[in-house]
mmCIF file of C-alpha atoms and ligand atoms in Angstrom:
data_model
loop_
_atom_site.group_PDB
_atom_site.id
_atom_site.type_symbol
_atom_site.label_atom_id
_atom_site.label_comp_id
_atom_site.label_asym_id
_atom_site.label_seq_id
_atom_site.Cartn_x
_atom_site.Cartn_y
_atom_site.Cartn_z
ATOM 1 C CA MET A 1 -70.698 -120.458 141.656
ATOM 2 C CA LYS A 2 -69.016 -121.841 138.519
ATOM 3 C CA HIS A 3 -70.455 -121.323 135.080
ATOM 4 C CA GLU A 4 -68.183 -123.526 132.992
ATOM 5 C CA VAL A 5 -65.580 -126.256 133.620
ATOM 6 C CA ILE A 6 -63.342 -128.070 131.151
ATOM 7 C CA VAL A 7 -61.785 -131.329 132.347
ATOM 8 C CA SER A 8 -59.710 -133.982 130.585
ATOM 9 C CA ALA A 9 -58.871 -137.622 131.369
ATOM 10 C CA PRO A 10 -56.433 -140.078 129.764
ATOM 11 C CA GLY A 11 -56.971 -143.376 128.007
ATOM 12 C CA LYS A 12 -55.160 -146.523 129.195
ATOM 13 C CA LEU A 13 -52.933 -149.317 128.099
ATOM 14 C CA MET A 14 -52.929 -152.670 129.879
ATOM 15 C CA ILE A 15 -49.336 -153.803 130.502
ATOM 16 C CA LEU A 16 -49.965 -157.171 132.205
ATOM 17 C CA GLY A 17 -52.900 -159.030 133.772
ATOM 18 C CA GLU A 18 -56.008 -158.706 131.573
ATOM 19 C CA HIS A 19 -58.905 -161.124 132.180
ATOM 20 C CA ALA A 20 -57.398 -162.453 135.439
ATOM 21 C CA VAL A 21 -58.004 -158.973 136.924
ATOM 22 C CA VAL A 22 -61.759 -159.451 136.442
ATOM 23 C CA TYR A 23 -61.504 -162.347 138.946
ATOM 24 C CA GLY A 24 -59.741 -160.817 141.936
ATOM 25 C CA ARG A 25 -56.186 -160.844 140.598
ATOM 26 C CA PRO A 26 -53.936 -157.807 140.057
ATOM 27 C CA CYS A 27 -52.905 -156.075 136.833
ATOM 28 C CA LEU A 28 -50.495 -153.360 135.716
ATOM 29 C CA VAL A 29 -51.906 -150.467 133.679
ATOM 30 C CA THR A 30 -50.499 -147.179 132.434
ATOM 31 C CA ALA A 31 -52.388 -144.009 131.477
ATOM 32 C CA ILE A 32 -51.667 -142.729 127.967
ATOM 33 C CA SER A 33 -51.227 -139.274 126.480
ATOM 34 C CA GLN A 34 -54.412 -139.453 124.377
ATOM 35 C CA ARG A 35 -57.157 -137.711 126.339
ATOM 36 C CA ILE A 36 -60.855 -136.995 126.211
ATOM 37 C CA LYS A 37 -62.111 -133.565 127.211
ATOM 38 C CA ILE A 38 -65.531 -132.516 128.461
ATOM 39 C CA ARG A 39 -66.699 -128.920 128.549
ATOM 40 C CA ALA A 40 -69.526 -128.660 131.091
ATOM 41 C CA VAL A 41 -71.712 -125.553 131.186
ATOM 42 C CA ARG A 42 -74.220 -124.942 133.957
ATOM 43 C CA LEU A 43 -77.901 -124.658 133.018
ATOM 44 C CA LYS A 44 -80.708 -123.167 135.118
ATOM 45 C CA GLN A 45 -83.243 -125.781 134.002
ATOM 46 C CA PRO A 46 -82.970 -129.372 135.342
ATOM 47 C CA VAL A 47 -81.911 -130.857 131.999
ATOM 48 C CA VAL A 48 -78.784 -132.517 130.657
ATOM 49 C CA LYS A 49 -77.762 -131.664 127.090
ATOM 50 C CA ILE A 50 -75.061 -133.701 125.349
ATOM 51 C CA ASP A 51 -72.992 -132.941 122.251
ATOM 52 C CA ALA A 52 -70.517 -135.669 121.258
ATOM 53 C CA PRO A 53 -69.441 -134.878 117.673
ATOM 54 C CA ASP A 54 -66.955 -137.794 117.520
ATOM 55 C CA VAL A 55 -69.934 -140.196 117.741
ATOM 56 C CA ASN A 56 -72.188 -137.956 115.592
ATOM 57 C CA LEU A 57 -74.382 -136.929 118.499
ATOM 58 C CA LEU A 58 -75.577 -133.336 118.583
ATOM 59 C CA GLY A 59 -78.434 -131.684 120.463
ATOM 60 C CA TYR A 60 -79.322 -134.689 122.685
ATOM 61 C CA GLU A 61 -81.373 -133.575 125.674
ATOM 62 C CA LYS A 62 -83.084 -135.219 128.672
ATOM 63 C CA ARG A 63 -84.650 -133.982 131.880
ATOM 64 C CA VAL A 64 -82.535 -134.804 134.947
ATOM 65 C CA ALA A 65 -85.402 -136.878 136.417
ATOM 66 C CA GLU A 66 -85.503 -138.968 133.209
ATOM 67 C CA LEU A 67 -81.758 -139.670 132.939
ATOM 68 C CA GLY A 68 -81.021 -143.359 132.407
ATOM 69 C CA LYS A 69 -84.732 -144.111 131.921
ATOM 70 C CA GLY A 70 -86.557 -145.074 128.727
ATOM 71 C CA ALA A 71 -84.594 -145.269 125.480
ATOM 72 C CA VAL A 72 -80.976 -144.250 125.991
ATOM 73 C CA ASN A 73 -79.205 -143.125 122.830
ATOM 74 C CA LYS A 74 -76.171 -145.363 122.054
ATOM 75 C CA GLY A 75 -73.794 -142.421 121.582
ATOM 76 C CA ALA A 76 -75.020 -140.754 124.791
ATOM 77 C CA LYS A 77 -75.138 -143.784 127.069
ATOM 78 C CA PHE A 78 -71.796 -143.312 128.859
ATOM 79 C CA ILE A 79 -72.368 -139.636 129.661
ATOM 80 C CA GLU A 80 -76.074 -140.069 130.349
ATOM 81 C CA THR A 81 -75.546 -142.979 132.762
ATOM 82 C CA ALA A 82 -72.688 -141.111 134.496
ATOM 83 C CA ALA A 83 -74.917 -138.022 134.845
ATOM 84 C CA ALA A 84 -77.834 -140.177 136.093
ATOM 85 C CA ASN A 85 -75.615 -141.627 138.826
ATOM 86 C CA PHE A 86 -74.221 -138.208 139.729
ATOM 87 C CA PHE A 87 -77.604 -136.449 140.022
ATOM 88 C CA GLU A 88 -79.097 -139.393 141.915
ATOM 89 C CA LYS A 89 -76.331 -139.320 144.529
ATOM 90 C CA TYR A 90 -75.963 -135.488 144.622
ATOM 91 C CA PRO A 91 -79.385 -133.935 143.928
ATOM 92 C CA VAL A 92 -78.083 -130.438 143.068
ATOM 93 C CA ALA A 93 -80.361 -127.795 141.524
ATOM 94 C CA GLY A 94 -80.230 -127.076 137.776
ATOM 95 C CA GLY A 95 -78.635 -129.011 134.934
ATOM 96 C CA ALA A 96 -75.664 -129.001 132.592
ATOM 97 C CA LYS A 97 -74.629 -129.077 128.963
ATOM 98 C CA LEU A 98 -71.772 -131.526 128.349
ATOM 99 C CA GLU A 99 -69.683 -131.422 125.177
ATOM 100 C CA THR A 100 -66.933 -133.936 124.400
ATOM 101 C CA VAL A 101 -63.735 -133.518 122.409
ATOM 102 C CA SER A 102 -61.683 -136.648 121.827
ATOM 103 C CA ASP A 103 -57.981 -137.092 120.926
ATOM 104 C CA PHE A 104 -58.547 -140.697 119.945
ATOM 105 C CA PHE A 105 -61.049 -143.045 118.403
ATOM 106 C CA PRO A 106 -63.146 -145.437 120.519
ATOM 107 C CA LYS A 107 -62.265 -148.168 117.990
ATOM 108 C CA PHE A 108 -58.702 -148.635 119.350
ATOM 109 C CA GLY A 109 -59.931 -150.037 122.684
ATOM 110 C CA LEU A 110 -57.681 -147.621 124.570
ATOM 111 C CA GLY A 111 -60.222 -146.668 127.219
ATOM 112 C CA SER A 112 -62.324 -143.918 125.657
ATOM 113 C CA SER A 113 -65.501 -145.102 127.467
ATOM 114 C CA SER A 114 -63.958 -144.994 130.917
ATOM 115 C CA SER A 115 -62.248 -141.642 130.327
ATOM 116 C CA VAL A 116 -65.486 -140.029 129.084
ATOM 117 C CA ILE A 117 -67.343 -141.314 132.169
ATOM 118 C CA VAL A 118 -64.625 -140.025 134.498
ATOM 119 C CA CYS A 119 -64.665 -136.626 132.724
ATOM 120 C CA ALA A 120 -68.452 -136.434 133.087
ATOM 121 C CA ILE A 121 -68.390 -137.172 136.839
ATOM 122 C CA LYS A 122 -65.421 -134.880 137.534
ATOM 123 C CA SER A 123 -66.859 -131.984 135.494
ATOM 124 C CA LEU A 124 -70.259 -132.232 137.246
ATOM 125 C CA SER A 125 -68.563 -132.460 140.646
ATOM 126 C CA ASP A 126 -66.558 -129.293 139.988
ATOM 127 C CA LEU A 127 -69.384 -127.404 138.256
ATOM 128 C CA PHE A 128 -71.705 -127.929 141.238
ATOM 129 C CA ASP A 129 -68.950 -127.570 143.880
ATOM 130 C CA VAL A 130 -69.545 -131.104 145.198
ATOM 131 C CA GLY A 131 -65.780 -131.595 145.621
ATOM 132 C CA LEU A 132 -65.550 -135.349 145.008
ATOM 133 C CA ASP A 133 -62.095 -136.785 145.754
ATOM 134 C CA SER A 134 -60.333 -139.319 143.518
ATOM 135 C CA ARG A 135 -61.750 -142.341 145.340
ATOM 136 C CA GLU A 136 -65.319 -141.015 145.093
ATOM 137 C CA ILE A 137 -64.861 -140.265 141.380
ATOM 138 C CA PHE A 138 -63.491 -143.794 140.895
ATOM 139 C CA ASP A 139 -66.394 -145.408 142.791
ATOM 140 C CA LEU A 140 -69.131 -143.512 140.933
ATOM 141 C CA SER A 141 -67.443 -144.016 137.542
ATOM 142 C CA TYR A 142 -66.894 -147.729 138.162
ATOM 143 C CA ARG A 143 -70.538 -148.101 139.175
ATOM 144 C CA THR A 144 -71.441 -146.424 135.865
ATOM 145 C CA ILE A 145 -69.317 -148.936 133.891
ATOM 146 C CA LEU A 146 -71.020 -151.824 135.705
ATOM 147 C CA ASP A 147 -74.481 -150.294 135.061
ATOM 148 C CA ILE A 148 -73.694 -150.178 131.345
ATOM 149 C CA GLN A 149 -71.720 -153.345 130.653
ATOM 150 C CA GLY A 150 -72.388 -155.463 133.740
ATOM 151 C CA LYS A 151 -68.762 -156.645 133.866
ATOM 152 C CA GLY A 152 -65.264 -155.261 134.163
ATOM 153 C CA SER A 153 -62.515 -154.848 136.719
ATOM 154 C CA GLY A 154 -62.436 -151.017 136.734
ATOM 155 C CA PHE A 155 -58.702 -150.853 135.840
ATOM 156 C CA ASP A 156 -59.468 -148.464 132.964
ATOM 157 C CA VAL A 157 -61.439 -146.175 135.291
ATOM 158 C CA ALA A 158 -58.519 -146.137 137.748
ATOM 159 C CA ALA A 159 -56.099 -145.155 134.958
ATOM 160 C CA ALA A 160 -58.419 -142.315 133.894
ATOM 161 C CA VAL A 161 -58.810 -141.025 137.474
ATOM 162 C CA TYR A 162 -55.330 -141.476 138.957
ATOM 163 C CA GLY A 163 -53.127 -141.486 135.829
ATOM 164 C CA GLY A 164 -49.504 -142.661 135.935
ATOM 165 C CA THR A 165 -48.763 -146.358 136.102
ATOM 166 C CA LEU A 166 -50.777 -148.438 138.539
ATOM 167 C CA TYR A 167 -50.809 -151.795 140.266
ATOM 168 C CA PHE A 168 -54.551 -152.435 140.433
ATOM 169 C CA VAL A 169 -56.702 -155.171 141.982
ATOM 170 C CA SER A 170 -60.298 -155.840 140.779
ATOM 171 C CA GLY A 171 -62.889 -153.252 141.733
ATOM 172 C CA GLY A 172 -60.181 -150.938 143.092
ATOM 173 C CA LYS A 173 -59.417 -153.102 146.155
ATOM 174 C CA ILE A 174 -55.836 -151.895 145.665
ATOM 175 C CA ILE A 175 -54.864 -148.908 143.518
ATOM 176 C CA GLU A 176 -51.137 -148.390 143.968
ATOM 177 C CA PRO A 177 -49.132 -145.883 141.909
ATOM 178 C CA ILE A 178 -45.787 -147.147 140.625
ATOM 179 C CA ALA A 179 -43.177 -144.428 140.243
ATOM 180 C CA ILE A 180 -41.384 -144.906 136.929
ATOM 181 C CA GLU A 181 -39.428 -142.567 134.680
ATOM 182 C CA THR A 182 -39.773 -144.356 131.347
ATOM 183 C CA LEU A 183 -41.766 -147.153 129.772
ATOM 184 C CA PRO A 184 -40.597 -147.894 126.211
ATOM 185 C CA LEU A 185 -43.757 -149.523 124.881
ATOM 186 C CA ILE A 186 -44.968 -149.582 121.274
ATOM 187 C CA VAL A 187 -48.694 -149.883 120.527
ATOM 188 C CA GLY A 188 -49.959 -151.586 117.361
ATOM 189 C CA TYR A 189 -53.651 -151.568 116.368
ATOM 190 C CA SER A 190 -54.891 -154.690 114.593
ATOM 191 C CA GLY A 191 -57.607 -152.912 112.601
ATOM 192 C CA VAL A 192 -60.234 -155.146 114.209
ATOM 193 C CA LYS A 193 -62.652 -153.746 116.786
ATOM 194 C CA ALA A 194 -63.114 -156.116 119.709
ATOM 195 C CA ASP A 195 -65.995 -156.255 122.153
ATOM 196 C CA THR A 196 -64.687 -156.543 125.721
ATOM 197 C CA VAL A 197 -67.910 -157.883 127.238
ATOM 198 C CA THR A 198 -68.178 -160.651 124.621
ATOM 199 C CA LEU A 199 -64.582 -161.682 125.284
ATOM 200 C CA ILE A 200 -65.037 -161.665 129.074
ATOM 201 C CA GLU A 201 -68.133 -163.860 128.534
ATOM 202 C CA GLN A 202 -66.205 -166.213 126.255
ATOM 203 C CA VAL A 203 -63.471 -166.697 128.877
ATOM 204 C CA ALA A 204 -66.115 -167.125 131.613
ATOM 205 C CA GLN A 205 -67.704 -169.946 129.579
ATOM 206 C CA LYS A 206 -64.305 -171.682 129.355
ATOM 207 C CA ALA A 207 -63.866 -171.249 133.112
ATOM 208 C CA LYS A 208 -67.216 -173.010 133.675
ATOM 209 C CA ILE A 209 -66.061 -176.022 131.686
ATOM 210 C CA TYR A 210 -62.442 -176.066 132.932
ATOM 211 C CA PRO A 211 -62.508 -174.269 136.317
ATOM 212 C CA ARG A 212 -59.267 -175.774 137.658
ATOM 213 C CA ILE A 213 -57.313 -175.025 134.517
ATOM 214 C CA ILE A 214 -58.597 -171.486 134.005
ATOM 215 C CA ASN A 215 -58.208 -170.583 137.684
ATOM 216 C CA GLY A 216 -54.672 -171.941 137.469
ATOM 217 C CA VAL A 217 -54.066 -169.674 134.467
ATOM 218 C CA TYR A 218 -55.394 -166.672 136.419
ATOM 219 C CA ASP A 219 -53.045 -167.532 139.302
ATOM 220 C CA GLN A 220 -50.080 -167.734 136.922
ATOM 221 C CA ILE A 221 -51.047 -164.368 135.408
ATOM 222 C CA ALA A 222 -51.196 -162.942 138.947
ATOM 223 C CA ALA A 223 -47.637 -164.213 139.571
ATOM 224 C CA ILE A 224 -46.534 -162.598 136.290
ATOM 225 C CA VAL A 225 -48.040 -159.282 137.429
ATOM 226 C CA GLU A 226 -46.297 -159.462 140.835
ATOM 227 C CA ASN A 227 -42.960 -160.047 139.077
ATOM 228 C CA GLY A 228 -43.812 -157.344 136.560
ATOM 229 C CA LYS A 229 -44.335 -154.803 139.316
ATOM 230 C CA ILE A 230 -40.773 -155.395 140.536
ATOM 231 C CA ALA A 231 -39.378 -155.378 136.976
ATOM 232 C CA LEU A 232 -41.119 -152.042 136.260
ATOM 233 C CA LYS A 233 -39.820 -150.442 139.464
ATOM 234 C CA ASN A 234 -36.268 -151.574 138.625
ATOM 235 C CA GLU A 235 -36.609 -150.694 134.923
ATOM 236 C CA ASN A 236 -35.536 -154.277 134.277
ATOM 237 C CA TRP A 237 -36.692 -154.404 130.664
ATOM 238 C CA ASP A 238 -35.303 -157.876 129.973
ATOM 239 C CA ALA A 239 -37.432 -159.268 132.796
ATOM 240 C CA LEU A 240 -40.506 -157.241 131.774
ATOM 241 C CA GLY A 241 -40.135 -158.537 128.199
ATOM 242 C CA ASP A 242 -39.999 -162.151 129.428
ATOM 243 C CA LEU A 243 -43.071 -161.557 131.573
ATOM 244 C CA MET A 244 -44.997 -160.055 128.641
ATOM 245 C CA ASN A 245 -44.167 -163.156 126.601
ATOM 246 C CA PHE A 246 -45.345 -165.466 129.421
ATOM 247 C CA ASN A 247 -48.538 -163.418 129.690
ATOM 248 C CA GLN A 248 -49.115 -163.680 125.931
ATOM 249 C CA GLY A 249 -48.911 -167.479 126.200
ATOM 250 C CA TYR A 250 -51.553 -167.494 128.915
ATOM 251 C CA LEU A 251 -53.814 -165.146 126.934
ATOM 252 C CA GLU A 252 -53.551 -167.568 124.013
ATOM 253 C CA SER A 253 -54.523 -170.389 126.356
ATOM 254 C CA LEU A 254 -57.631 -168.408 127.400
ATOM 255 C CA GLY A 255 -58.590 -168.340 123.717
ATOM 256 C CA VAL A 256 -58.547 -164.571 123.192
ATOM 257 C CA GLY A 257 -55.777 -164.555 120.581
ATOM 258 C CA THR A 258 -56.294 -164.186 116.831
ATOM 259 C CA LYS A 259 -54.039 -164.941 113.897
ATOM 260 C CA LYS A 260 -53.652 -161.234 113.146
ATOM 261 C CA LEU A 261 -52.660 -160.426 116.736
ATOM 262 C CA SER A 262 -50.192 -163.348 116.766
ATOM 263 C CA ASP A 263 -48.667 -162.212 113.473
ATOM 264 C CA MET A 264 -48.129 -158.739 114.921
ATOM 265 C CA VAL A 265 -46.687 -160.132 118.183
ATOM 266 C CA TRP A 266 -44.268 -162.435 116.332
ATOM 267 C CA ALA A 267 -43.269 -159.701 113.885
ATOM 268 C CA ALA A 268 -42.350 -157.488 116.854
ATOM 269 C CA ILE A 269 -40.334 -160.246 118.534
ATOM 270 C CA ASP A 270 -38.540 -161.170 115.309
ATOM 271 C CA ALA A 271 -37.594 -157.502 114.845
ATOM 272 C CA GLY A 272 -35.932 -157.389 118.281
ATOM 273 C CA ALA A 273 -38.689 -156.510 120.774
ATOM 274 C CA ARG A 274 -37.892 -157.833 124.252
ATOM 275 C CA GLY A 275 -41.498 -158.877 124.674
ATOM 276 C CA ALA A 276 -44.886 -158.483 122.990
ATOM 277 C CA LYS A 277 -48.462 -159.334 123.854
ATOM 278 C CA ILE A 278 -52.126 -158.586 123.355
ATOM 279 C CA SER A 279 -53.151 -155.528 125.378
ATOM 280 C CA GLY A 280 -56.772 -155.569 126.545
ATOM 281 C CA ALA A 281 -59.482 -158.129 126.047
ATOM 282 C CA GLY A 282 -58.044 -159.685 122.850
ATOM 283 C CA GLY A 283 -60.047 -160.707 119.790
ATOM 284 C CA GLY A 284 -58.707 -157.561 118.067
ATOM 285 C CA ASP A 285 -57.823 -154.039 119.254
ATOM 286 C CA CYS A 286 -54.143 -153.613 120.146
ATOM 287 C CA ILE A 287 -50.875 -155.334 120.917
ATOM 288 C CA VAL A 288 -48.119 -153.850 122.984
ATOM 289 C CA ALA A 289 -44.419 -154.481 122.395
ATOM 290 C CA LEU A 290 -41.441 -153.594 124.559
ATOM 291 C CA ALA A 291 -38.832 -151.949 122.341
ATOM 292 C CA GLY A 292 -35.329 -153.348 122.539
ATOM 293 C CA GLY A 293 -32.765 -150.891 121.154
ATOM 294 C CA THR A 294 -34.700 -151.286 117.919
ATOM 295 C CA ARG A 295 -37.864 -149.213 118.136
ATOM 296 C CA ALA A 296 -38.004 -148.239 114.449
ATOM 297 C CA ALA A 297 -37.439 -151.823 113.301
ATOM 298 C CA VAL A 298 -40.155 -153.135 115.644
ATOM 299 C CA GLU A 299 -42.628 -150.507 114.440
ATOM 300 C CA SER A 300 -41.928 -151.297 110.776
ATOM 301 C CA ALA A 301 -42.310 -155.021 111.439
ATOM 302 C CA ILE A 302 -45.684 -154.522 113.146
ATOM 303 C CA GLU A 303 -46.819 -152.425 110.171
ATOM 304 C CA ALA A 304 -45.574 -155.052 107.735
ATOM 305 C CA ALA A 305 -47.731 -157.584 109.641
ATOM 306 C CA GLY A 306 -50.778 -155.378 108.954
ATOM 307 C CA GLY A 307 -50.837 -153.355 112.172
ATOM 308 C CA GLU A 308 -51.125 -149.586 112.580
ATOM 309 C CA ILE A 309 -48.712 -147.909 115.007
ATOM 310 C CA ILE A 310 -50.531 -145.675 117.493
ATOM 311 C CA LYS A 311 -48.166 -142.984 118.798
ATOM 312 C CA VAL A 312 -48.773 -142.633 122.524
ATOM 313 C CA GLU A 313 -46.784 -141.570 125.564
ATOM 314 C CA MET A 314 -47.154 -143.687 128.709
ATOM 315 C CA ASN A 315 -47.526 -142.655 132.363
ATOM 316 C CA ALA A 316 -49.779 -139.656 131.585
ATOM 317 C CA PRO A 317 -51.523 -137.598 134.293
ATOM 318 C CA GLY A 318 -55.000 -138.560 135.504
ATOM 319 C CA VAL A 319 -58.214 -136.531 135.283
ATOM 320 C CA LYS A 320 -57.609 -132.792 135.642
ATOM 321 C CA VAL A 321 -59.352 -129.462 135.323
ATOM 322 C CA GLU A 322 -58.123 -127.636 132.222
ATOM 323 C CA GLN A 323 -60.198 -124.493 132.672
ATOM 324 C CA CYS A 324 -62.784 -123.162 135.066
ATOM 325 C CA VAL A 325 -64.892 -119.986 134.745
HETATM 326 C C1 LIG B 401 -60.094 -155.321 128.821
HETATM 327 O O1 LIG B 401 -59.356 -154.210 128.345
HETATM 328 C C2 LIG B 401 -59.407 -155.963 129.997
HETATM 329 C C3 LIG B 401 -60.217 -157.020 130.705
HETATM 330 O O2 LIG B 401 -59.424 -157.519 131.786
HETATM 331 C C4 LIG B 401 -61.530 -156.462 131.235
HETATM 332 C C5 LIG B 401 -61.401 -155.646 132.516
HETATM 333 O O3 LIG B 401 -60.422 -155.766 133.257
HETATM 334 O O4 LIG B 401 -62.334 -154.861 132.784
HETATM 335 C C6 LIG B 401 -60.528 -158.174 129.774
#
């Protein structure tokens, strides 16, 4: 019987395909080196205790039978809902104390919610010897995301579980690893926190008014992703850059661009990036640029446009056990 397990899971960066992936199309996503860790300690009593210092939450406690019911603390909601789903599906005896340590801030929109959920499910699975495989961790974590935000493709959950670089279709219909050696992307944060659900809603409203046009845009984004998959496999950076620029145009047409994001994208292109685009829901958060031979110049240009460069490595490993006692 295990007493303590420490697991970690990566954040994510969308390469191509956001928004369209919510509606049955594919996307390309890579896991990033920034990780969230959960230390899970077994408790005799059927309670879940949560400490999440990065969101100022200490000493939160609920009985297992009450998880997900009544008032759910904002800082605890991801772990509490994940634990509620775990204990409902696997009614093991006892409880657990879960403590988070984060390498990165939720504000960047780089997938901290999905990686904390995946860490919670994986740590509980290992602590109680349930032995969930990757697909089961994905399914339970994705269900948790839908319970909390009602919408989302699950691409961020897949990145946290499987790691690497993935070709992903909504809801995990396809989760295909793409073997790559390098991915010379630069990430720039706009300084503006965006709300994914609001942006998905906003695009959905547009799709109600202009269904033919918006569905056509989704189909074009899907074609960009299919081409992008080949470009990534062949390390054809010129092609990937073109495809990122096409994708940026379509994201603008969906109405999720902002002046700040455009300024950063254009600054990157003017400084020699092969391609640049919004990464994620838009409205704020991050852009991603594909470095030409000019990484330093592109980074300085993004900073000059008001962005903050976030140093991340791509293609990071998925959820893993760091320590087990
Ligand atoms: C948000 O990072 C990306 C979206 O496609 C939402 C999702 O796929 O869950 C807008």
